[in-house]
Short mmCIF file of C-alpha atoms in Angstrom, two decimals:
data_model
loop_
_atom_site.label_atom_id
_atom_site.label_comp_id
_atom_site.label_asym_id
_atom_site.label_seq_id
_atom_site.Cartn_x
_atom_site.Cartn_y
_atom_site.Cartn_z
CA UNK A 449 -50.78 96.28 19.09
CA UNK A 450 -52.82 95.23 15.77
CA UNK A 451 -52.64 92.05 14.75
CA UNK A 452 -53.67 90.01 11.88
CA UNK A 453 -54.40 86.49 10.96
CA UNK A 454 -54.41 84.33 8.08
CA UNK A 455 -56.01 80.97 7.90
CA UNK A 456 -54.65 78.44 5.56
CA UNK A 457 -57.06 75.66 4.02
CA UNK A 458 -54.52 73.59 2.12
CA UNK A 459 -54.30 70.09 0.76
CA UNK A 460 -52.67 68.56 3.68
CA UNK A 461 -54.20 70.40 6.42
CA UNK A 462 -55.18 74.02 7.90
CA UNK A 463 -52.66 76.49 9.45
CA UNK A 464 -52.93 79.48 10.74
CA UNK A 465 -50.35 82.26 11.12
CA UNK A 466 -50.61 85.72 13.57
CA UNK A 467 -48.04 88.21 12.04
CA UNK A 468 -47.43 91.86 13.46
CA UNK A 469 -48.09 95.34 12.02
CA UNK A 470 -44.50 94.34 10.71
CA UNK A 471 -44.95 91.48 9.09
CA UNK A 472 -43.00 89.20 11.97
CA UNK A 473 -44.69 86.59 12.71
CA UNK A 474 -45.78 85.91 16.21
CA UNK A 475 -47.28 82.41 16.07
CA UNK A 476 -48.22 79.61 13.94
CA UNK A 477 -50.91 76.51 14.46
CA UNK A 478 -51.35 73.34 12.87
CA UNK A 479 -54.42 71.24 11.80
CA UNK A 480 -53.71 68.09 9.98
CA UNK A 481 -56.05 66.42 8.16
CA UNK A 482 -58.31 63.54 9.34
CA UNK A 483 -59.20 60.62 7.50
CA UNK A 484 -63.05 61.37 7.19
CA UNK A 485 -66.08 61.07 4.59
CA UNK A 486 -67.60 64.64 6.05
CA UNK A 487 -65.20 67.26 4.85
CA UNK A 488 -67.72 69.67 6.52
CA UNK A 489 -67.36 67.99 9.55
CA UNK A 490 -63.50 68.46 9.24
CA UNK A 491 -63.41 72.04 7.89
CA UNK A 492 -65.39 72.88 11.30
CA UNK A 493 -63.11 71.06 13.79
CA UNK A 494 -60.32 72.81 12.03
CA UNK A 495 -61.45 76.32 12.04
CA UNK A 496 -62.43 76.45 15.46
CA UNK A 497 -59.35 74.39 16.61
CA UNK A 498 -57.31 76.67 14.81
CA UNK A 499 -58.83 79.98 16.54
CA UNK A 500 -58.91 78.41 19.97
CA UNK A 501 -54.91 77.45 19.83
CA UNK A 502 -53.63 80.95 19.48
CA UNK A 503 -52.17 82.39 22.82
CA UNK A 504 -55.41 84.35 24.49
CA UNK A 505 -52.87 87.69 24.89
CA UNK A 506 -52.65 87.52 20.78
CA UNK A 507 -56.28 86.94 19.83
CA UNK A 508 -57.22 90.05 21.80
CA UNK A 509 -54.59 91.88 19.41
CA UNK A 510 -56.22 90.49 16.01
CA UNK A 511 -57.73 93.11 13.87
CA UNK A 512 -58.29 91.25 10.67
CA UNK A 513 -58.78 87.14 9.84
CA UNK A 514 -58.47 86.32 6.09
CA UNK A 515 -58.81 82.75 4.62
CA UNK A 516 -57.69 80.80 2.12
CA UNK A 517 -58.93 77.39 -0.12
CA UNK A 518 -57.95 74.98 -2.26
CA UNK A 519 -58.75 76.45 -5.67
CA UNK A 520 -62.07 75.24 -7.05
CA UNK A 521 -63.53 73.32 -4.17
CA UNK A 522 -66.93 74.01 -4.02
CA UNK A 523 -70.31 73.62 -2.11
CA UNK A 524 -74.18 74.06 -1.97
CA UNK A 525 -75.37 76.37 0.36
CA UNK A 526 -79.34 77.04 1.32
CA UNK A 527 -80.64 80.15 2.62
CA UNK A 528 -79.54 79.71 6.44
CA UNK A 529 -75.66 79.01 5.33
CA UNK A 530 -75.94 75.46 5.60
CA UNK A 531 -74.66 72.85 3.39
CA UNK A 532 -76.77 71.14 1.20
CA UNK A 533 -74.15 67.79 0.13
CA UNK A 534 -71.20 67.09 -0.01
CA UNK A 535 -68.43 69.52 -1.28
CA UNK A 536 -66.46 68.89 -4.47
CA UNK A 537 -63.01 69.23 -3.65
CA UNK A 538 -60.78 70.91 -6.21
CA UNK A 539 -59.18 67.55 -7.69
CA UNK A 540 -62.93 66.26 -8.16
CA UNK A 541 -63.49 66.09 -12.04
CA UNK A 542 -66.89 64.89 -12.13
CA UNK A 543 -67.67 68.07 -14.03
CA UNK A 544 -66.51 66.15 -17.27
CA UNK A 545 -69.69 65.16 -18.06
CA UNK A 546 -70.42 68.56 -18.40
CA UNK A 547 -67.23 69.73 -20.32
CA UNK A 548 -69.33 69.72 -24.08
CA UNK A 549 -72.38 72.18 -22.45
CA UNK A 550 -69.60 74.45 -21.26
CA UNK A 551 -67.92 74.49 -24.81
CA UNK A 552 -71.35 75.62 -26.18
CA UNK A 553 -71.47 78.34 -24.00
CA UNK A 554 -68.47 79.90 -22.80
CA UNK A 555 -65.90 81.52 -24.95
CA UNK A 556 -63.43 79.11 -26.92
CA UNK A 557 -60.34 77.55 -24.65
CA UNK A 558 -61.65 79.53 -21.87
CA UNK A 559 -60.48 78.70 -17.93
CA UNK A 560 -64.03 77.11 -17.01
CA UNK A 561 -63.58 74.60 -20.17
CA UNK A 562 -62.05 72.02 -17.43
CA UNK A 563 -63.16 69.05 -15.58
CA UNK A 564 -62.35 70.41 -12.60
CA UNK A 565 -62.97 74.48 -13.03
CA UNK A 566 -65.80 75.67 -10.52
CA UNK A 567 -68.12 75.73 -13.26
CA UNK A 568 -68.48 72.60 -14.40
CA UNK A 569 -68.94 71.48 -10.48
CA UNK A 570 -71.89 74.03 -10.59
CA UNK A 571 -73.52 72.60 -13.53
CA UNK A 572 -72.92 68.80 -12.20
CA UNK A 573 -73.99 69.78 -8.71
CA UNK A 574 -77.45 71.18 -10.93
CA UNK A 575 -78.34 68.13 -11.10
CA UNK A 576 -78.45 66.61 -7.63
CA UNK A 577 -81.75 65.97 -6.06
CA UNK A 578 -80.27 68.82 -3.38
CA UNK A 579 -79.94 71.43 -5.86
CA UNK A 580 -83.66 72.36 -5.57
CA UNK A 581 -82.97 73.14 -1.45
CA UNK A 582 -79.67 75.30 -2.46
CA UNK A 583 -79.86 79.03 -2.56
CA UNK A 584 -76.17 79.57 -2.96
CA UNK A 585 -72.94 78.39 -4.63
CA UNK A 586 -69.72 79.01 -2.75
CA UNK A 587 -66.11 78.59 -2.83
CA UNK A 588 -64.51 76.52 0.36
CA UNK A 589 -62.97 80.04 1.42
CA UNK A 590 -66.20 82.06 1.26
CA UNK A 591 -67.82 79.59 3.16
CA UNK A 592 -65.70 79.20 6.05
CA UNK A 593 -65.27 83.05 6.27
CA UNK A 594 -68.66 83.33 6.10
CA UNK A 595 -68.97 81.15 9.39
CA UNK A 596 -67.02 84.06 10.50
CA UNK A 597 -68.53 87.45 9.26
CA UNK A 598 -72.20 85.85 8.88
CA UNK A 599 -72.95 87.42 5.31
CA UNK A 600 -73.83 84.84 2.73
CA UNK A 601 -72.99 84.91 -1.27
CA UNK A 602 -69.62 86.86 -1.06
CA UNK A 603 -66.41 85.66 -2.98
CA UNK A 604 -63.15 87.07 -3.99
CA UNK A 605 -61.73 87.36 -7.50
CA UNK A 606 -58.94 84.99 -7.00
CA UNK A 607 -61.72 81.98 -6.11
CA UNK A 608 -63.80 83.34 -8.60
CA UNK A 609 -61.87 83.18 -11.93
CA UNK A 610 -62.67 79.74 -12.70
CA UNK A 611 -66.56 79.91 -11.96
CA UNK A 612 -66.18 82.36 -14.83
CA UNK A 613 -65.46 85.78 -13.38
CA UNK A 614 -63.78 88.43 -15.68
CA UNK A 615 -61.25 89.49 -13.80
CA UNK A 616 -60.13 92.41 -16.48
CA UNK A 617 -63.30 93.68 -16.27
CA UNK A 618 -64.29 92.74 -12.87
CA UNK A 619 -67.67 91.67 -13.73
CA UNK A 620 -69.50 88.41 -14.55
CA UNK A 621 -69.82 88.22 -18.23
CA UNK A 622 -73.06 88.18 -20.09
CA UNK A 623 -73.19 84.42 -21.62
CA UNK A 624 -72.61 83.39 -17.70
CA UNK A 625 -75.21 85.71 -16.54
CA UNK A 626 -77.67 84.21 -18.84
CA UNK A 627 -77.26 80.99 -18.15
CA UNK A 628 -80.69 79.68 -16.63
CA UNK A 629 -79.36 78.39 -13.36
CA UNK A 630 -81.69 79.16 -10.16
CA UNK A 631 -79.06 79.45 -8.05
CA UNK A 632 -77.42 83.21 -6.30
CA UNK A 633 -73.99 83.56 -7.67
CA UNK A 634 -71.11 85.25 -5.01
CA UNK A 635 -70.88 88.75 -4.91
CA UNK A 636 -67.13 89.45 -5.98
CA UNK A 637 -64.66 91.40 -4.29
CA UNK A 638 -60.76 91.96 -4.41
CA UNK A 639 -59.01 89.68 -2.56
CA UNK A 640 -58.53 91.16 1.20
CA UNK A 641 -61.28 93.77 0.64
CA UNK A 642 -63.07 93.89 5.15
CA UNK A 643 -66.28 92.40 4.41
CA UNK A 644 -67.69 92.76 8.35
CA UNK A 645 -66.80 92.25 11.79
CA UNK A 646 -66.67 89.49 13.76
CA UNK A 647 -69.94 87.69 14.63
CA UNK A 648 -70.66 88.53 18.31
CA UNK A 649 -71.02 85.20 19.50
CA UNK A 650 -67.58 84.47 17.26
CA UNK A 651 -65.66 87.45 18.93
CA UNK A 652 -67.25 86.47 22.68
CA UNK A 653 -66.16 82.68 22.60
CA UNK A 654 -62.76 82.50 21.51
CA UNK A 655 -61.75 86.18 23.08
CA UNK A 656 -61.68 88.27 19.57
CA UNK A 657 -61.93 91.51 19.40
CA UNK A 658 -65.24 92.86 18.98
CA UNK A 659 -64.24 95.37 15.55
CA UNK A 660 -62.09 92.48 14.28
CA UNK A 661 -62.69 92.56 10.27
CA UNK A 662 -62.88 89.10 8.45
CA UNK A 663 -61.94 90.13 4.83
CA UNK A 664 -62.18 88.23 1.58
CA UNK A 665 -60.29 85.69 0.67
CA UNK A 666 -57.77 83.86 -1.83
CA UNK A 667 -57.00 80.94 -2.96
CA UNK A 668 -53.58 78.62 -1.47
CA UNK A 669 -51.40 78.80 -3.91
CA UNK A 670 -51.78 82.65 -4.59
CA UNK A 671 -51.98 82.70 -0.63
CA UNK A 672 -48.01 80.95 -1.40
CA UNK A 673 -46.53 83.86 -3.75
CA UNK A 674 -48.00 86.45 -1.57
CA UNK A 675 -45.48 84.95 1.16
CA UNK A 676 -42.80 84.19 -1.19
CA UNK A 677 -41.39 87.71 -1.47
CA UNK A 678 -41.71 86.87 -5.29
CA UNK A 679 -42.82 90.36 -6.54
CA UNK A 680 -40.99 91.07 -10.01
CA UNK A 681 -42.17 90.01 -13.69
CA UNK A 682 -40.22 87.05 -14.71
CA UNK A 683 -40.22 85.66 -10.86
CA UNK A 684 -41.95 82.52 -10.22
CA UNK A 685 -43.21 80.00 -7.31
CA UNK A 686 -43.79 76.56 -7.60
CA UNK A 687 -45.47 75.00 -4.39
CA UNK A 688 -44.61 71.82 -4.13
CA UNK A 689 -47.28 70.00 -1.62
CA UNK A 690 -50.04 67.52 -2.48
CA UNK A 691 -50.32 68.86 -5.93
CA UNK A 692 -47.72 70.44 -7.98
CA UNK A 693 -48.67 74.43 -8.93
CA UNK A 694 -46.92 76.97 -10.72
CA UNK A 695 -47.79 80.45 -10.71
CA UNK A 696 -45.17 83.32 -12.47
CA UNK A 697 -45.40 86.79 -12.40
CA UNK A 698 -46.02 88.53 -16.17
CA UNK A 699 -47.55 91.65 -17.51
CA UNK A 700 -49.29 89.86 -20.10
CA UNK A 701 -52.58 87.71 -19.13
CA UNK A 702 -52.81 84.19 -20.40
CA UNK A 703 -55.14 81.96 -20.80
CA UNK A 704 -55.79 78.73 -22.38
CA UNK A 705 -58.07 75.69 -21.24
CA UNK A 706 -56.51 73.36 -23.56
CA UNK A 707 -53.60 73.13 -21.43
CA UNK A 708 -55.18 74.36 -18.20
CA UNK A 709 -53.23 77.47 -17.96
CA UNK A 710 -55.05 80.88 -16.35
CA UNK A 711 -54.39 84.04 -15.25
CA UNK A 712 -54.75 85.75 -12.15
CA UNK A 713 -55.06 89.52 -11.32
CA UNK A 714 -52.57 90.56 -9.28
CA UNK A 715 -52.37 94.40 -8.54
CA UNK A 716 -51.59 95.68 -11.99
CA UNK A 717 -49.59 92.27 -13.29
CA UNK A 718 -51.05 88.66 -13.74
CA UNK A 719 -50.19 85.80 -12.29
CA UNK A 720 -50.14 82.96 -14.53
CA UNK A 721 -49.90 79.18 -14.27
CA UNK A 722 -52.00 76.26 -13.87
CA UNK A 723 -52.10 73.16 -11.27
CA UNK A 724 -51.07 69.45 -11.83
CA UNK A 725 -52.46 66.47 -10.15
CA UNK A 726 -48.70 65.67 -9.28
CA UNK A 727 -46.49 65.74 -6.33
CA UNK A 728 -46.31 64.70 -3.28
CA UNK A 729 -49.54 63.17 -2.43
CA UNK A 730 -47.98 60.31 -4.93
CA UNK A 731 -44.41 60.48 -2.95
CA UNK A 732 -46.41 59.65 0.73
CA UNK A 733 -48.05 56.79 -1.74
CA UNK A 734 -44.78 54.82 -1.50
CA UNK A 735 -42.60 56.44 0.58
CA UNK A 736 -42.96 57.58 4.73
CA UNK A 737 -41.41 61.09 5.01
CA UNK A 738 -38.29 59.80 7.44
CA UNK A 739 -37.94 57.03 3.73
CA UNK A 740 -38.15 60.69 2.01
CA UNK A 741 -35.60 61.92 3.83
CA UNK A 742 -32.60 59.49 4.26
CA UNK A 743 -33.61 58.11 0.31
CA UNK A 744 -33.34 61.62 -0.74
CA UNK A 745 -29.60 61.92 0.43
CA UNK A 746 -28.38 58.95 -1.50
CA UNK A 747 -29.25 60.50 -5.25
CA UNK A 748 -26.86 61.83 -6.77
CA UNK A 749 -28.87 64.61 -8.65
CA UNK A 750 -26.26 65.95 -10.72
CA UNK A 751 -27.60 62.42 -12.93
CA UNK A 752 -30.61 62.02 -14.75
CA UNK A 753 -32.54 58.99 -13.72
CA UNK A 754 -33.58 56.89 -16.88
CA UNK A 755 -37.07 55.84 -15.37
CA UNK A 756 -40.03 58.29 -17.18
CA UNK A 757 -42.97 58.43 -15.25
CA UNK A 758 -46.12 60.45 -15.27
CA UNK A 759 -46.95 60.46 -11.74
CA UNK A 760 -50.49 60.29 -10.47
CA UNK A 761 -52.94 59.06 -7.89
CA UNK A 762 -55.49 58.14 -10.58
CA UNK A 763 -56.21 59.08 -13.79
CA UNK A 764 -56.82 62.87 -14.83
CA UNK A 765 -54.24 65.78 -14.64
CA UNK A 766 -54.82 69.20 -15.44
CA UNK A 767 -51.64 70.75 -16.47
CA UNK A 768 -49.81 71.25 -18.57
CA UNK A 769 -52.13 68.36 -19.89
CA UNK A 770 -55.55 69.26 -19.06
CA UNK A 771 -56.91 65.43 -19.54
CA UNK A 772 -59.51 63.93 -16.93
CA UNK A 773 -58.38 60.81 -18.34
CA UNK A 774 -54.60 60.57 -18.50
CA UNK A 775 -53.32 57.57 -17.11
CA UNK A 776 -50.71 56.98 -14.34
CA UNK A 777 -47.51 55.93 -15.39
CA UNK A 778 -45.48 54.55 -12.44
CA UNK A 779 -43.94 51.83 -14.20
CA UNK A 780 -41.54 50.27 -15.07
CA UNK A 781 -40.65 50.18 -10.90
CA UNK A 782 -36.85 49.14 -9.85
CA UNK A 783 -36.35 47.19 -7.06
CA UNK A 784 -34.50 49.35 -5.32
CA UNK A 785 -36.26 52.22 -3.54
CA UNK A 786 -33.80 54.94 -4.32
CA UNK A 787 -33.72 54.63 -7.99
CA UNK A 788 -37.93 54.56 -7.96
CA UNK A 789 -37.66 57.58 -5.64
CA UNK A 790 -35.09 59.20 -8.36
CA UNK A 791 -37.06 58.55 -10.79
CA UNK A 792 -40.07 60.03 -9.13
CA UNK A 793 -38.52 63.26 -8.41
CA UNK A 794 -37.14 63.90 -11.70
CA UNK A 795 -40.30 62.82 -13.87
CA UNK A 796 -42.01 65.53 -11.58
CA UNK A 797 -39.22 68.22 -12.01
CA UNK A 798 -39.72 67.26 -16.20
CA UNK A 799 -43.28 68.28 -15.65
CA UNK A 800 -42.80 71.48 -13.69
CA UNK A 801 -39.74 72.45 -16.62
CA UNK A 802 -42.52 71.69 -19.01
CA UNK A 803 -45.49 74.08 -17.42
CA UNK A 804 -43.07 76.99 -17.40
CA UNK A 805 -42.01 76.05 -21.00
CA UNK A 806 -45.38 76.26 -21.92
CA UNK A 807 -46.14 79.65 -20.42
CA UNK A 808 -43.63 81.55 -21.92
CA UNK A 809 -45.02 79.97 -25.16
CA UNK A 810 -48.02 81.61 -24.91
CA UNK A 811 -46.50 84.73 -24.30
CA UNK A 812 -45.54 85.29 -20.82
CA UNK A 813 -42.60 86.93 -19.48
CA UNK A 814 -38.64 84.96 -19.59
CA UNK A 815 -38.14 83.15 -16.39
CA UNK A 816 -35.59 83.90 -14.67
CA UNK A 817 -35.97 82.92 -11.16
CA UNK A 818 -37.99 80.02 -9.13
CA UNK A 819 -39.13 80.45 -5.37
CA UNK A 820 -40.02 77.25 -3.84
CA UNK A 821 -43.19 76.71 -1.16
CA UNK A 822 -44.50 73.76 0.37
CA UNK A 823 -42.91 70.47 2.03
CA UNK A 824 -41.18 69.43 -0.89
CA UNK A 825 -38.95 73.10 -0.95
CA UNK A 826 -37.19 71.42 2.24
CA UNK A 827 -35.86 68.49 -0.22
CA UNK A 828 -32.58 69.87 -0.98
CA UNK A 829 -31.86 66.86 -3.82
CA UNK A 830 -34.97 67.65 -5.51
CA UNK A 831 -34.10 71.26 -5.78
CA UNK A 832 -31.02 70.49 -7.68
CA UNK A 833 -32.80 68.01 -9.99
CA UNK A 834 -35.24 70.62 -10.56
CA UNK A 835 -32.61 73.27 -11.09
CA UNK A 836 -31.12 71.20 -13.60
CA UNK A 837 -34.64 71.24 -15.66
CA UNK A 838 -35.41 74.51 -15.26
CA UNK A 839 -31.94 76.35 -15.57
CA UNK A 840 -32.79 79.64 -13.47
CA UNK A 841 -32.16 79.60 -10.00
CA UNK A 842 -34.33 77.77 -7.82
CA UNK A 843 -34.16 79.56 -3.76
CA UNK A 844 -37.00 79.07 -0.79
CA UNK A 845 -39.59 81.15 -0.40
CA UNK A 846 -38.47 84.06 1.85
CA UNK A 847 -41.67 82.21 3.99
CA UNK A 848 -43.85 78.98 2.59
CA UNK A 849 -46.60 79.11 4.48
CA UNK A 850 -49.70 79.91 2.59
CA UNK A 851 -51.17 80.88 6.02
CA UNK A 852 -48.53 83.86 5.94
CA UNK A 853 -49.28 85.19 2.90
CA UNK A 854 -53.17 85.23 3.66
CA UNK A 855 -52.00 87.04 7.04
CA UNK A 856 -50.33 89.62 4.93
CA UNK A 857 -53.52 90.10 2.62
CA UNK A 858 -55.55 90.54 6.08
CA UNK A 859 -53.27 93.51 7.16
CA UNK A 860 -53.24 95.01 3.75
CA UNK A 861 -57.03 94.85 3.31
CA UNK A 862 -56.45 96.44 6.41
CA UNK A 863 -54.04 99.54 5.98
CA UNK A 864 -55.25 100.05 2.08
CA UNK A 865 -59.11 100.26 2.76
#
């Protein structure tokens, strides 16, 4: 029986997810994050622990392992595959600096015009002592595939669009072509296009099949729709994790960095939307999930709280204000824990309501229906507050595991090659 595996490399943690030739799935593994300064270090742990916790009987079955990232995290790579410093992780706007070279060259309000687009990490990460050791520039996905399949400087389209890929035309453009960095951009392919087999020594220690394909990659949240069972124009999902993203289904492209809305291919539709430093990374902030839980049930949602907050970590969100510098606004803060948590929730759902808003200004198709992925899709009070905001109807994802959806892009890579 053919298997296939997809690898999730989310905000919180790493899952992984074996489904069937049918799309069933026949198990599921964990990885939460460690506290730790060496993301490398953890990315490692995690990939291996992740491939060695899946029953032996079902990793002789797997015929293809795809992986996802967090959009835009990034990394230096020299000519062996090794990492040359740190990776930027895909909230890290330290490309700001760099924001006015990138309006000189690229085309106006385009997607790499952010603090935070892969881009601008490139041309920050030009100017580390490092960069003189680095041969390549890859996406977290690429890399930790390439652990897998062993060929260095391949990316998928999906990870690619905001280092500047033209993803209409499938090409890099000329003006990024020509800029005069020393460095080996990533071949691009369509997302779950087999790139190899299995490294040997891979396949040999963890019991893999020898022609077991590692194909390219996505990013999460696209990794999220693909196991929504979104699949119409109009439909949308919203994963609600760390970060708050929204991605809807339209036949028309958009694009605008002002607001840090982009587009990605998807078959012969785009999939637009943009990510916000919001969600639930700020809930944990104050609140233990078992606090999340029993506060939760005490709203009454069918109210609007009065409290309106912007809520943040730090300063910086990317959509639908694209501003490295927006402040946090968690104040003023009640007393009582319930009507700060209320207040929380619906100042997030306002800024969801408000992304989708913005899309359809631009010119993308009516919503008319929400899917939910994520932890925060299990909140049934914050559905309804949303609900109210958004005024389509707001379900579950058929399944929210990014790690399912990347499974499913394995076994179509797979059956459509």
């Amino acid at each position: 029986m053919d298997l296939f595996l997809g690898i999730d490399f989310g905000t919180s943690g790493a899952r992984a997810t074996v489904i069937d030739a049918e799309a069933s799935i026949q198990a599921e593994m964990r990885y939460p994050w460690e506290i730790s300064a060496d993301w490398i270090d953890v990315w490692h742990k995690a990939l291996w622990t992740l491939l060695a916790a899946i029953p032996e009987p079902l990793r002789r079955g797997i015929k293809a392992i795809a992986i996802n990232g967090t959009s835009s995290t990034v990394l230096l790579i020299d000519a062996a595959g090794n990492p040359q410093d740190a990776p930027l992780l895909y909230n890290d706007s330290r490309g700001s600096v760099m924001l006015e070279q990138l309006k000189s060259i690229a085309p106006e309000n385009h997607t790499v015009v952010s603090a935070t687009s892969s881009l601008a990490k490139l041309l920050w990460m030009s100017q580390l002592p490092t960069f003189t050791e680095a041969r390549y520039f890859l996406h977290q996905a690429d890399w930790l595939a390439f652990l897998l399949h062993g060929r260095l400087g391949i990316s998928d389209y999906h990870n690619a669009l905001k280092l500047g890929y033209d993803v209409e035309e499938l090409k890099y453009p000329q003006w990024l072509e020509n800029l005069p960095i020393p460095i080996q951009l990533p071949e691009v392919l369509p997302p779950g296009t087999p790139i190899g087999e299995l490294r040997p020594e891979i396949a040999a220690k963890f019991g893999l099949r020898q022609d077991c394909l590692v194909c390219a990659g996505t990013t999460d949240s696209i990794a999220a729709f693909l196991a929504s069972g979104a699949k119409s124009p109009g439909e949308a999902v919203t994963s609600l994790g760390s970060t708050l993203v929204l991605k809807l289904l339209s036949r028309t492209r958009v694009e605008d960095a002002r607001y840090g809305i982009y587009s990605h291919r998807l078959g012969d539709l785009w999939l637009t939307g943009g990510a916000s430093n919001t969600g639930g990374a700020v809930l944990r902030q104050f609140f233990t999930d078992a606090e999340l839980k029993s506060l939760s049930s005490e709203i009454d949602a069918t109210t609007a709280s009065e409290l309106d907050y912007y809520p943040l970590l730090k300063a910086g969100d990317r959509f639908p204000i694209n501003d490295p510098n927006l402040p946090p606004r968690l104040e003023p803060r009640p007393d009582n824990p319930r009507e700060f948590l209320h207040g929380l929730l619906e100042s997030i759902a306002r800024i969801e309501a408000r992304g989708y808003e913005l899309l359809q200004q631009m010119g993308t198709d009516n919503l008319h229906r929400v899917y939910t992925a994520g932890g925060g899709a299990a909140n049934n009070t914050w559905t309804a507050i949303r609900g109210r905001y958004l005024k389509v109807p707001v379900v579950s994802s058929e399944n929210t595991e990014a790690a399912y959806g990347t499974a499913l892009l394995a076994m179509r890579g797979v059956f459509d090659k």
